[in-house]
C-alpha positions as a Python dict, from the first residue, in 0.01 Angstrom:
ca = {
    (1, 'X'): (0, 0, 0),
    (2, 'X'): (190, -242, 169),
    (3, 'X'): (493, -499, -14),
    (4, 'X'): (553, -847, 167),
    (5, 'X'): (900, -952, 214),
    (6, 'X'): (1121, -1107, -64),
    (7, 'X'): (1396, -1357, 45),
    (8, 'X'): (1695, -1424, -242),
    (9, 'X'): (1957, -1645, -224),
    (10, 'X'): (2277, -1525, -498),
    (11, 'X'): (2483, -1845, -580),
    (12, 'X'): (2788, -1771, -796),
    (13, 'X'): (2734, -1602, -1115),
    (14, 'X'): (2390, -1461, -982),
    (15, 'X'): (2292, -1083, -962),
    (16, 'X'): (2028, -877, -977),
    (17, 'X'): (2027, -587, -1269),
    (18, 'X'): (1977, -238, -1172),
    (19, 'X'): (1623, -114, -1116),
    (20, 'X'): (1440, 119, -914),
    (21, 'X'): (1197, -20, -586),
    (22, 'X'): (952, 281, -714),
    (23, 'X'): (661, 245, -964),
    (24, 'X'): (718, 525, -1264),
    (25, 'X'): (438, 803, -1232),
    (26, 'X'): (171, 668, -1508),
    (27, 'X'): (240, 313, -1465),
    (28, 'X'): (-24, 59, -1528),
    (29, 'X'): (8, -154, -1252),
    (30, 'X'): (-344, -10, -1132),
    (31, 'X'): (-475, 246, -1338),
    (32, 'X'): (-633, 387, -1053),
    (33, 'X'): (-383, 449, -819),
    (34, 'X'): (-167, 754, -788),
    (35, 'X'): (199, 690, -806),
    (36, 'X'): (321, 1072, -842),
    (37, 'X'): (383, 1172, -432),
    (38, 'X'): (433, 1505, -597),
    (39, 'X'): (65, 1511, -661),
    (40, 'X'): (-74, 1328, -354),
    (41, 'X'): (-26, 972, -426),
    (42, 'X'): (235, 691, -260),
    (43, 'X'): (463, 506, -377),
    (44, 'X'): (731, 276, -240),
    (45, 'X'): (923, 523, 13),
    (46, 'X'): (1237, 284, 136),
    (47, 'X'): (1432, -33, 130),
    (48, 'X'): (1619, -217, 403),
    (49, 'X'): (1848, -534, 250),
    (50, 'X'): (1960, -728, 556),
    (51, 'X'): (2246, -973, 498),
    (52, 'X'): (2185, -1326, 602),
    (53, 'X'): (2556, -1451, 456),
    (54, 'X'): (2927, -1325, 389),
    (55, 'X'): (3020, -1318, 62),
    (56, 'X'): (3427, -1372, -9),
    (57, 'X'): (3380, -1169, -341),
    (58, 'X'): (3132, -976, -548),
    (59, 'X'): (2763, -985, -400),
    (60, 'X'): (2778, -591, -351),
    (61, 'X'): (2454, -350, -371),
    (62, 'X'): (2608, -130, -610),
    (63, 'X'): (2435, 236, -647),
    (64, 'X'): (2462, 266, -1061),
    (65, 'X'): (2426, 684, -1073),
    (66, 'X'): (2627, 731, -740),
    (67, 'X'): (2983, 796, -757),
    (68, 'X'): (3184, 659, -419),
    (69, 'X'): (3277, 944, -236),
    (70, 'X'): (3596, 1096, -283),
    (71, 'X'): (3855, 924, 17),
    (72, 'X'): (3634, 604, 61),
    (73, 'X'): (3885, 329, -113),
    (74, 'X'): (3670, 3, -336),
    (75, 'X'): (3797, -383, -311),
    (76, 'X'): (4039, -467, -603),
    (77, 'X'): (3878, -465, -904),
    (78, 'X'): (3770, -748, -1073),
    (79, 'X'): (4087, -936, -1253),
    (80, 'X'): (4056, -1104, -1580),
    (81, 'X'): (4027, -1475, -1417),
    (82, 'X'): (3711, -1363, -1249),
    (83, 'X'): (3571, -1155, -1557),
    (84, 'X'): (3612, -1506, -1765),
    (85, 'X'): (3339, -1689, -1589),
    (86, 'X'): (3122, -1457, -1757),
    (87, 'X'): (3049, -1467, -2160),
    (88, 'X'): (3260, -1165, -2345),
    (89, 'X'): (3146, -856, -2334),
    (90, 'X'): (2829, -958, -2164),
    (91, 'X'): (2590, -761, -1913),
    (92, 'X'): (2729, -970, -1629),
    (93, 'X'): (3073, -880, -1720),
    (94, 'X'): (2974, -484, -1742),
    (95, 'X'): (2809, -467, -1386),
    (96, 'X'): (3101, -660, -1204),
    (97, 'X'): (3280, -365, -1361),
    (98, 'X'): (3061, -70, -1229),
    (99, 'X'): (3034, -297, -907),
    (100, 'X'): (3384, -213, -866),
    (101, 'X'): (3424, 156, -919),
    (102, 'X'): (3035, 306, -821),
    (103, 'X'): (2877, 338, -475),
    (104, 'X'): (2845, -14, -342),
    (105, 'X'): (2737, -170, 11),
    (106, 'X'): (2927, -501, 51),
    (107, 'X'): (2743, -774, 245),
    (108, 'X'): (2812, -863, 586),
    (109, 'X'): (2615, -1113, 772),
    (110, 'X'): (2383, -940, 1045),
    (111, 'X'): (2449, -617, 830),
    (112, 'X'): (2179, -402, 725),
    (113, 'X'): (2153, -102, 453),
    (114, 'X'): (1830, 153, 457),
    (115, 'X'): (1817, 391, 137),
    (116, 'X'): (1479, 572, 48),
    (117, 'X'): (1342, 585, -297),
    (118, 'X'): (1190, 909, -259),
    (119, 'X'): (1335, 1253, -156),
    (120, 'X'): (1208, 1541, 56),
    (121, 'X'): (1124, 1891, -43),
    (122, 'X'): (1061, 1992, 279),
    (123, 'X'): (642, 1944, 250),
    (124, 'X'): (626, 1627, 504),
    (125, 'X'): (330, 1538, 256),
    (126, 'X'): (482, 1587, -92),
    (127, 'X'): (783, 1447, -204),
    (128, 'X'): (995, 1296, -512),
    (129, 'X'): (1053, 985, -676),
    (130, 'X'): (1473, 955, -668),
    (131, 'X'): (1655, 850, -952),
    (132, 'X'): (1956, 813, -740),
    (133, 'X'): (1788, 521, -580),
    (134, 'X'): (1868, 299, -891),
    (135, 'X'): (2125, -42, -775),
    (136, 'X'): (2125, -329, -817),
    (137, 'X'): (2262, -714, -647),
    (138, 'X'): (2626, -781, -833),
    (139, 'X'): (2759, -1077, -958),
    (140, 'X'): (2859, -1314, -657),
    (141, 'X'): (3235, -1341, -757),
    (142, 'X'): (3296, -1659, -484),
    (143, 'X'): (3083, -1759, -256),
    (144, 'X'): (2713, -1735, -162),
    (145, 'X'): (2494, -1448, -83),
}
């Protein structure tokens, strides 16, 4: 199994909601193929995001069940201003917020992030689908991504 390579372009306002890259064990994409590694099967195993643009603000990769580590500082949070270009209280608005205080890679042109969607259990043949794998593309703030 084998995914082709998916080019996006973020203008302002523009994100990406949180997801997984992994098909859920039982899905019905092909009702034939085995999507539980624990029991044999494949599924997608990584992601690489390589940044074509800098982005002045917003943009991130933001890791929704990953806290940042304890030491490692976040850009400012969002201020009111940029909340506003959003609708009240809407989904946008919410995930500029988490963009701000969860684990989040910010883009630099020429820079590349790796994560894997599965995790080892030391078996090199059997291993787990990772919840922690969940993020998503924030709201570009200013600028392009």
């Amino acid at each position: 199994m084998a995914d082709g390579l998916q080019l996006l372009r973020y203008q302002q306002k523009q994100a990406y909601i949180p997801h997984n890259d992994y098909f859920e064990v039982g899905s019905t994409v092909n009702s034939e193929w085995n999507f539980n590694p624990k029991t044999g099967g494949s599924n997608r195993f990584a992601t690489v995001f390589m940044y074509l643009s800098n982005v002045t603000r917003g943009g991130q990769t933001v890791f929704v069940r990953a806290n940042m580590p304890e030491g490692v500082g976040h850009a400012p949070p969002p201020s009111e201003a940029e909340l506003a270009i959003f609708p009240q209280d809407s989904w946008e608005q919410k995930m500029t917020k988490q963009c701000f205080s969860k684990l989040a890679s910010y883009p630099q042109k020429a820079h590349a992030v790796l994560f894997y969607s599965q995790k080892g259990n030391g078996n090199i043949y059997i291993s787990e689908l990772d919840p922690m794998a969940e993020h998503g593309g924030c709201p570009v703030l200013e600028g392009t991504k």
